[in-house]
């Protein structure tokens, strides 16, 4: 039987996480080298209280108090050029508005299905607002965060986007 290989992260490749409670469930922010590189609703992360993670947590809490608060954080999308372009397109969607996968796909020169995969691969959901991307005709489609489509709908209602006001 072969010895197990232990893979070590490169020096300087230290990720730190901070999990906070939000109205949509436990939300983890991930930092590496002075930038937010990830976020998720998986309920696992850490309690690293670096200055950046504490500020990011403050901004997430402020967003849930008032979605107009917005986010002003250093982000780094550690992904393919296509994923980076998709994230930039999602970040350009104004608060309270939505776009369709098809509209963004056309702008990026990819298929709507590819755009759906790119949205699903967003490493920093909520802060990079993939929840503002809808299916054809404004259909509410999948969401990889939290409770899936229910979380997407809750975020859209919170923002008053896409006619999802309560």
XYZ file of N, CA and C in Angstrom:
498
model
N 0.840 -1.177 0.000
C 0.000 0.000 0.000
C 0.888 1.245 0.000
N 0.584 2.151 -0.884
C 1.386 3.362 -1.019
C 1.134 4.298 0.157
N 2.170 5.028 0.506
C 2.045 6.030 1.556
C 1.148 7.165 1.054
N 0.287 7.708 1.908
C -0.537 8.837 1.472
C 0.347 10.053 1.220
N -0.015 10.793 0.192
C 0.713 12.024 -0.112
C 0.087 13.166 0.664
N 0.912 13.932 1.289
C 0.433 15.109 2.005
C 0.794 16.316 1.153
N -0.246 16.982 0.689
C -0.026 18.160 -0.141
C -0.020 19.391 0.751
N 0.976 20.188 0.588
C 1.080 21.403 1.384
C 0.781 22.602 0.500
N 0.094 23.555 1.083
C -0.158 24.796 0.363
C 1.156 25.552 0.232
N 1.351 26.236 -0.876
C 2.568 27.025 -1.027
C 2.682 28.063 0.087
N 3.906 28.432 0.396
C 4.133 29.467 1.399
C 3.365 30.714 0.971
N 2.687 31.334 1.894
C 1.895 32.518 1.581
C 0.490 32.177 1.110
N 0.177 30.887 1.025
C -1.130 30.455 0.538
C -2.035 30.116 1.717
N -2.100 31.015 2.670
C -2.896 30.775 3.863
C -4.254 31.444 3.691
N -5.288 30.640 3.785
C -6.647 31.171 3.733
C -7.177 31.252 5.153
N -7.893 32.303 5.408
C -8.509 32.485 6.713
C -10.002 32.691 6.483
N -10.800 32.184 7.396
C -12.245 32.295 7.242
C -12.920 32.801 8.495
N -14.041 33.457 8.288
C -14.861 33.948 9.386
C -16.311 33.645 9.040
N -16.972 32.883 9.896
C -18.377 32.536 9.687
C -19.244 33.416 10.567
N -20.260 34.012 9.942
C -21.172 34.900 10.659
C -22.607 34.434 10.430
N -23.491 34.828 11.322
C -24.909 34.533 11.147
C -25.537 35.623 10.291
N -26.358 35.202 9.332
C -27.097 36.143 8.491
C -28.546 35.664 8.413
N -29.452 36.506 7.936
C -30.842 36.069 7.768
C -30.993 34.890 6.796
N -29.992 34.652 5.966
C -30.050 33.534 5.016
C -29.223 32.346 5.486
N -28.768 32.376 6.718
C -28.009 31.263 7.281
C -26.559 31.628 7.533
N -25.798 30.711 8.160
C -24.379 30.963 8.415
C -23.641 31.226 7.104
N -22.869 32.297 7.085
C -22.186 32.739 5.868
C -20.709 32.888 6.191
N -19.870 32.237 5.400
C -18.431 32.262 5.635
C -17.738 33.125 4.593
N -16.892 34.004 5.070
C -16.046 34.852 4.231
C -14.634 34.295 4.295
N -13.952 34.270 3.162
C -12.606 33.702 3.099
C -11.648 34.750 2.544
N -10.526 34.910 3.238
C -9.499 35.887 2.863
C -8.193 35.169 2.581
N -7.468 35.696 1.625
C -6.089 35.263 1.411
C -5.295 36.459 0.911
N -4.164 36.678 1.529
C -3.232 37.731 1.114
C -3.908 39.086 0.916
N -4.747 39.478 1.860
C -5.315 40.818 1.838
C -6.482 41.030 0.905
N -7.111 39.959 0.439
C -8.284 40.093 -0.430
C -9.296 39.006 -0.081
N -10.561 39.316 -0.282
C -11.610 38.307 -0.146
C -11.543 37.446 -1.401
N -11.398 36.129 -1.205
C -11.274 35.202 -2.341
C -12.423 34.196 -2.389
N -13.251 34.184 -1.356
C -14.347 33.231 -1.353
C -15.390 33.581 -0.317
N -16.556 32.987 -0.504
C -17.655 33.112 0.450
C -18.608 31.960 0.174
N -19.294 31.507 1.211
C -20.260 30.419 1.007
C -21.194 30.300 2.204
N -22.278 29.568 1.987
C -23.266 29.291 3.027
C -23.153 27.853 3.515
N -22.003 27.247 3.471
C -21.860 25.845 3.840
C -21.834 25.626 5.349
N -21.753 26.706 6.108
C -21.765 26.579 7.558
C -20.456 26.105 8.150
N -19.427 26.074 7.350
C -18.117 25.676 7.855
C -17.130 26.754 7.445
N -16.216 27.023 8.254
C -15.266 28.075 7.930
C -14.317 28.268 9.069
N -14.466 29.343 9.759
C -13.567 29.594 10.855
C -13.996 30.797 11.643
N -13.172 31.146 12.566
C -13.409 32.319 13.392
C -12.162 33.192 13.414
N -11.517 33.285 12.261
C -10.337 34.144 12.140
C -10.805 35.589 12.043
N -10.434 36.386 13.011
C -10.883 37.772 13.022
C -9.777 38.703 12.544
N -9.393 38.551 11.288
C -8.434 39.484 10.707
C -9.154 40.807 10.461
N -8.419 41.903 10.352
C -9.084 43.181 10.090
C -9.968 43.137 8.834
N -9.497 42.496 7.767
C -10.299 42.437 6.543
C -11.563 41.609 6.747
N -11.454 40.464 7.392
C -12.639 39.629 7.601
C -13.649 40.309 8.524
N -13.171 41.005 9.536
C -14.074 41.739 10.428
C -14.791 42.838 9.643
N -14.068 43.545 8.786
C -14.690 44.590 7.963
C -15.676 43.980 6.973
N -15.312 42.867 6.364
C -16.226 42.198 5.431
C -17.494 41.759 6.160
N -17.343 41.217 7.358
C -18.508 40.801 8.148
C -19.385 42.004 8.482
N -18.753 43.121 8.807
C -19.510 44.346 9.092
C -20.305 44.772 7.867
N -19.673 44.720 6.687
C -20.357 45.129 5.465
C -21.486 44.166 5.093
N -21.305 42.875 5.326
C -22.388 41.914 5.069
C -23.563 42.211 6.002
N -23.280 42.457 7.279
C -24.351 42.796 8.225
C -25.055 44.083 7.797
N -24.286 45.079 7.354
C -24.874 46.338 6.892
C -25.756 46.105 5.667
N -25.332 45.221 4.759
C -26.139 44.883 3.581
C -27.489 44.315 4.015
N -27.485 43.429 5.004
C -28.752 42.839 5.438
C -29.628 43.843 6.186
N -29.031 44.892 6.757
C -29.815 45.977 7.352
C -30.352 46.906 6.272
N -29.529 47.163 5.262
C -29.880 48.083 4.172
C -29.088 47.678 2.937
N -29.732 47.059 1.942
C -28.979 46.591 0.777
C -28.267 47.709 0.024
N -28.699 48.944 0.228
C -28.033 50.070 -0.417
C -26.659 50.359 0.148
N -26.334 49.723 1.278
C -25.021 49.941 1.894
C -23.902 49.511 0.958
N -24.134 48.497 0.149
C -23.136 48.044 -0.823
C -21.909 47.438 -0.169
N -20.970 47.082 -1.021
C -19.725 46.462 -0.571
C -18.545 47.224 -1.147
N -17.561 47.456 -0.319
C -16.322 48.096 -0.750
C -15.179 47.304 -0.118
N -14.857 46.192 -0.763
C -13.848 45.270 -0.235
C -12.867 44.895 -1.333
N -11.612 44.633 -0.974
C -10.689 44.104 -1.982
C -11.072 42.653 -2.292
N -11.362 42.387 -3.558
C -11.737 41.046 -4.001
C -10.688 40.529 -4.966
N -10.499 39.224 -4.956
C -9.641 38.593 -5.966
C -10.359 37.325 -6.429
N -10.707 37.300 -7.706
C -11.364 36.134 -8.292
C -10.261 35.205 -8.774
N -10.033 34.149 -8.012
C -8.972 33.194 -8.341
C -9.575 32.099 -9.212
N -9.718 32.419 -10.491
C -10.396 31.505 -11.408
C -9.953 31.806 -12.833
N -10.552 31.105 -13.765
C -10.224 31.264 -15.180
C -10.584 32.668 -15.659
N -10.000 33.092 -16.781
C -10.380 34.387 -17.348
C -11.883 34.484 -17.631
N -12.503 33.387 -18.070
C -13.948 33.406 -18.329
C -14.717 33.652 -17.034
N -14.299 32.997 -15.945
C -14.967 33.193 -14.654
C -14.762 34.619 -14.164
N -13.562 35.151 -14.358
C -13.293 36.529 -13.957
C -14.177 37.502 -14.730
N -14.332 37.273 -16.037
C -15.186 38.140 -16.858
C -16.641 38.038 -16.416
N -17.087 36.824 -16.109
C -18.466 36.636 -15.648
C -18.690 37.362 -14.328
N -17.735 37.267 -13.418
C -17.867 37.950 -12.127
C -17.898 39.462 -12.313
N -17.089 39.978 -13.218
C -17.104 41.418 -13.498
C -18.467 41.836 -14.052
N -19.038 41.013 -14.926
C -20.356 41.316 -15.491
C -21.428 41.306 -14.402
N -21.340 40.358 -13.479
C -22.323 40.300 -12.386
C -22.174 41.504 -11.459
N -20.934 41.916 -11.201
C -20.706 43.070 -10.331
C -21.241 44.357 -10.948
N -21.384 44.384 -12.263
C -21.877 45.580 -12.943
C -23.403 45.700 -12.900
N -24.101 44.676 -12.407
C -25.565 44.736 -12.322
C -25.932 45.601 -11.116
N -26.625 46.718 -11.348
C -26.955 47.608 -10.232
C -27.910 46.970 -9.223
N -27.814 47.425 -8.011
C -28.723 47.014 -6.949
C -30.159 47.255 -7.406
N -31.025 46.283 -7.148
C -32.430 46.428 -7.500
C -32.751 46.055 -8.929
N -31.735 45.660 -9.693
C -31.946 45.252 -11.079
C -31.489 43.816 -11.259
N -31.961 43.210 -12.336
C -31.542 41.860 -12.684
C -31.172 41.822 -14.156
N -30.490 40.765 -14.543
C -30.175 40.485 -15.945
C -30.459 39.006 -16.168
N -30.605 38.622 -17.417
C -30.783 37.199 -17.708
C -29.437 36.584 -18.060
N -29.390 35.260 -17.919
C -28.190 34.533 -18.330
C -27.892 34.851 -19.792
N -28.943 34.887 -20.617
C -28.774 35.145 -22.045
C -28.173 36.505 -22.335
N -28.627 37.527 -21.622
C -28.098 38.881 -21.823
C -26.612 38.938 -21.485
N -26.246 38.382 -20.339
C -24.832 38.384 -19.954
C -24.020 37.499 -20.893
N -24.601 36.362 -21.292
C -23.902 35.443 -22.193
C -23.562 36.133 -23.506
N -24.527 36.860 -24.043
C -24.302 37.567 -25.314
C -23.167 38.580 -25.169
N -23.168 39.308 -24.063
C -22.121 40.309 -23.829
C -20.742 39.668 -23.710
N -20.693 38.434 -23.181
C -19.407 37.757 -22.982
C -19.049 36.809 -24.120
N -19.976 36.617 -25.059
C -19.697 35.730 -26.185
C -19.701 34.256 -25.823
N -20.567 33.874 -24.873
C -20.701 32.471 -24.480
C -22.179 32.089 -24.558
N -22.480 30.815 -24.419
C -23.875 30.374 -24.424
C -24.533 30.696 -23.082
N -25.856 30.732 -23.088
C -26.584 30.963 -21.839
C -26.288 29.849 -20.837
N -26.142 28.618 -21.337
C -25.821 27.502 -20.448
C -24.445 27.697 -19.809
N -23.483 28.144 -20.610
C -22.144 28.411 -20.073
C -22.208 29.527 -19.030
N -23.031 30.537 -19.302
C -23.172 31.629 -18.338
C -23.764 31.107 -17.036
N -24.714 30.190 -17.130
C -25.280 29.580 -15.928
C -24.222 28.854 -15.120
N -23.338 28.150 -15.815
C -22.257 27.448 -15.119
C -21.289 28.438 -14.484
N -21.007 29.522 -15.188
C -20.108 30.535 -14.637
C -20.724 31.195 -13.404
N -22.028 31.465 -13.458
C -22.695 32.024 -12.277
C -22.630 31.034 -11.121
N -22.871 29.762 -11.413
C -22.817 28.731 -10.382
C -21.431 28.554 -9.798
N -20.406 28.941 -10.560
C -19.030 28.834 -10.091
C -18.507 30.090 -9.429
N -19.368 31.078 -9.234
C -18.966 32.326 -8.591
C -18.371 32.015 -7.209
N -17.094 32.334 -6.994
C -16.475 32.001 -5.709
C -16.854 32.940 -4.560
N -17.484 34.079 -4.885
C -17.792 35.061 -3.834
C -19.264 35.485 -3.937
N -20.199 34.529 -3.758
C -21.609 34.907 -3.872
C -21.987 35.966 -2.841
N -23.057 36.642 -3.117
C -23.592 37.775 -2.380
C -22.798 39.028 -2.700
N -21.498 39.027 -2.448
C -20.673 40.206 -2.724
C -20.520 40.388 -4.231
N -20.315 39.306 -4.956
C -20.417 39.298 -6.419
C -21.826 38.759 -6.675
N -22.764 39.636 -7.047
C -24.189 39.316 -6.962
C -24.745 38.406 -8.067
N -24.362 37.151 -8.039
C -24.891 36.193 -9.020
C -26.385 35.957 -8.820
N -26.907 36.305 -7.644
C -28.346 36.153 -7.408
C -29.169 37.101 -8.281
N -28.545 38.093 -8.880
C -29.252 39.041 -9.746
C -29.377 38.547 -11.182
N -28.936 37.328 -11.434
C -29.011 36.765 -12.787
C -30.142 35.740 -12.825
N -31.060 35.948 -13.780
C -32.262 35.127 -13.896
C -32.288 34.378 -15.220
N -33.178 33.410 -15.291
C -33.377 32.664 -16.527
C -34.150 33.484 -17.548
N -34.337 32.912 -18.724
C -35.066 33.576 -19.807
C -36.443 34.012 -19.318
N -36.859 35.195 -19.737
C -38.160 35.708 -19.342
C -38.245 36.064 -17.872
N -37.106 36.205 -17.205
C -37.093 36.555 -15.791
C -37.390 35.389 -14.865
N -37.277 34.167 -15.402
C -37.527 32.967 -14.592
C -36.504 32.845 -13.471
N -36.996 32.475 -12.313
C -36.127 32.235 -11.164
C -35.557 30.832 -11.307
N -34.253 30.745 -11.500
C -33.610 29.447 -11.722
C -32.640 29.156 -10.590
N -31.831 28.151 -10.734
C -30.952 27.665 -9.678
C -30.062 28.705 -9.030
N -29.618 28.341 -7.842
C -28.691 29.169 -7.083
C -27.870 28.240 -6.214
N -26.570 28.422 -6.227
C -25.688 27.489 -5.517
C -25.493 27.844 -4.046
N -26.031 28.965 -3.602
C -25.810 29.384 -2.227
C -26.947 29.042 -1.296
N -26.614 28.811 -0.056
C -27.609 28.619 0.994
C -28.632 27.556 0.670
N -29.893 27.936 0.732
C -31.001 27.019 0.459
C -31.393 27.065 -1.012
N -30.450 27.379 -1.882
C -30.711 27.382 -3.317
C -31.619 28.519 -3.747
N -32.631 28.184 -4.549
C -33.520 29.196 -5.116
C -34.204 30.014 -4.020
N -34.495 29.402 -2.883
C -35.117 30.150 -1.780
C -34.206 31.279 -1.304
N -32.916 31.021 -1.247
C -31.964 32.067 -0.851
C -31.901 33.149 -1.922
N -31.870 32.738 -3.179
C -31.845 33.700 -4.287
C -33.072 34.608 -4.216
N -34.241 34.021 -4.032
C -35.472 34.796 -3.945
C -35.440 35.741 -2.745
N -34.956 35.265 -1.608
C -34.868 36.120 -0.417
C -33.963 37.324 -0.675
N -32.831 37.103 -1.349
C -31.914 38.208 -1.644
C -32.545 39.192 -2.624
N -33.217 38.681 -3.649
C -33.869 39.570 -4.617
C -34.985 40.372 -3.962
N -35.757 39.746 -3.117
C -36.814 40.474 -2.399
C -36.206 41.538 -1.497
N -35.128 41.181 -0.826
C -34.448 42.128 0.065
C -33.980 43.356 -0.714
N -33.507 43.131 -1.933
C -33.001 44.222 -2.766
C -34.099 44.905 -3.571
N -35.291 44.300 -3.621
C -36.360 44.870 -4.439
C -36.101 44.695 -5.919
N -35.315 43.677 -6.279
C -34.932 43.483 -7.678
C -35.839 42.548 -8.429
N -35.945 42.776 -9.726
C -36.649 41.876 -10.624
C -38.127 41.759 -10.338
N -38.726 42.774 -9.715
C -40.146 42.701 -9.416
C -40.466 41.755 -8.272
N -39.463 41.396 -7.474
C -39.680 40.454 -6.382
C -39.938 41.166 -5.054
N -40.546 42.338 -5.110
C -40.875 43.055 -3.877
C -41.940 42.294 -3.100
N -41.861 42.355 -1.794
C -42.909 41.712 -0.979
C -43.864 42.793 -0.519
